[in-house]
Amino acid sequence: MTTSPRQTVEAFIAGFRLQDVDAALSTVSGDVQVTVYPLQLSDSGKPVISKVLDDIVVSFPDLHLTVRNVLELGRVVVVEMKIEGTQAADYLGAINQEKHLDVDSAWRFTVTGDAITGIDVYWCQNQLYRRLAVKRTDQVTIV
């Protein structure tokens, strides 16, 4: 059964929302191109997006995603969503202080056939660090 690009992306988001990384990854091509701009990460392959998702769901076990907007432009689907949760593990070098995170993000998906072949992720890293009570962005962790 053929699905629309929007349906493919919605299945990814549904898996992510349920913290079921495997379900989210079931919609992703093995050679997906992933760019997470705040992390300065640009690489290809399912393991790349798997790590990004795993890090989020492990660090924020009460994860809550609020989808604000979905825009389908042919093969490209843009999702604007808020990522919320309480930190329960170190995340991106920020030590766990059990702070509540709520960060606005935009995810741009490219879909080919029934699989996601490109994922570009944007969020404000300064907003993320402020929410996690990081005092200095030049020295995220205390050594």
C-alpha positions as a printed Julia matrix, in Angstrom:
143×3 Matrix{Float64}:
  0.0    0.0    0.0
  1.38   3.37  -0.99
  1.27   6.15   1.56
  1.54   9.88   1.05
  4.65  11.72   2.22
  2.58  13.27   5.01
  1.37   9.86   6.2
  4.94   8.55   6.23
  6.11  11.5    8.33
  3.1   11.22  10.64
  4.03   7.58  11.26
  7.59   8.7   12.15
  6.22  11.34  14.56
  3.79   8.83  16.09
  6.65   6.44  16.89
  8.78   9.29  18.27
  5.84  10.55  20.36
  5.44   7.06  21.88
  9.21   6.91  22.49
  9.3    3.91  20.17
 12.45   4.67  18.21
 12.18   1.43  16.23
  8.68   2.39  15.06
  9.92   5.84  14.0
 12.89   4.27  12.21
 10.63   1.85  10.33
  9.68   4.81   8.11
 13.29   5.79   7.39
 15.5    4.7    4.5
 18.74   2.91   5.41
 20.79   5.61   3.7
 18.83   8.59   5.03
 20.71  11.9    4.95
 20.5   13.54   8.41
 21.41  17.1    9.32
 20.85  18.4   12.85
 21.97  22.0   12.59
 22.27  22.85  16.33
 24.52  19.82  16.81
 26.57  20.56  13.69
 25.77  17.0   12.65
 25.56  16.01   9.01
 25.83  12.34   8.14
 23.92   9.54   6.48
 22.42   6.28   7.67
 19.74   5.08  10.03
 22.16   4.84  12.99
 22.61   8.63  12.86
 18.93   9.5   13.35
 18.58   6.55  15.73
 21.18   8.09  18.05
 19.51  11.5   17.91
 16.13  10.01  18.84
 17.58   7.62  21.45
 19.42  10.45  23.17
 16.2   12.47  23.41
 13.96   9.65  24.69
 16.55   8.44  27.23
 17.29  11.93  28.52
 13.6   12.94  28.66
 11.58   9.84  29.62
  8.38  11.87  30.04
  8.77  13.2   26.49
  5.83  15.09  25.09
  5.66  16.32  21.49
  3.2   18.98  20.42
  2.84  19.25  16.66
  1.88  22.8   15.79
  1.94  22.68  12.03
  2.47  20.2    9.2
  3.15  21.49   5.74
  3.29  19.06   2.81
  5.06  20.36  -0.28
  5.19  17.42  -2.65
  7.94  15.07  -1.41
  8.93  17.51   1.35
  7.04  17.67   4.65
  7.86  20.31   7.25
  6.76  19.73  10.84
  6.85  22.46  13.46
  6.74  20.97  16.95
  7.54  21.64  20.56
  9.66  19.05  22.38
  9.02  18.9   26.12
 10.18  16.75  28.98
 12.02  16.63  32.27
 15.71  15.87  32.04
 16.58  12.51  33.64
 20.07  11.98  32.15
 22.91  14.07  30.76
 22.0   15.5   27.36
 24.36  17.08  24.82
 26.93  17.64  27.52
 24.45  19.3   29.91
 24.53  17.5   33.24
 21.23  16.24  34.55
 19.66  18.79  36.88
 16.12  17.47  36.37
 15.14  20.67  34.54
 12.07  20.89  32.36
 12.81  21.34  28.68
 10.46  22.93  26.21
 12.06  23.84  22.93
 10.49  24.78  19.62
 11.82  22.84  16.65
 11.3   22.42  12.94
 11.87  19.15  11.14
 12.12  18.99   7.35
 11.57  15.54   5.88
 12.18  14.44   2.32
 10.18  11.35   1.37
 10.92   9.1   -1.59
  8.35   6.39  -2.21
  7.28   5.19   1.23
 10.52   6.04   3.04
 12.05   9.14   4.58
 15.31   9.81   2.73
 16.25  13.15   4.28
 15.81  14.74   7.72
 16.88  18.28   8.58
 16.32  19.41  12.18
 16.43  22.92  13.58
 16.05  24.3   17.12
 17.61  27.14  19.07
 20.54  25.64  20.95
 20.69  28.67  23.26
 17.04  28.14  24.2
 17.77  24.48  24.92
 20.77  25.35  27.11
 18.8   28.01  29.0
 16.03  25.51  29.74
 18.62  23.02  31.04
 20.24  25.73  33.22
 23.57  25.73  31.42
 25.31  28.9   32.57
 28.07  29.08  29.94
 27.77  27.8   26.4
 31.55  27.8   25.98
 31.8   25.29  28.88
 28.65  23.17  28.86
 29.75  20.6   31.42
 31.55  21.0   34.67
 34.85  19.16  34.55
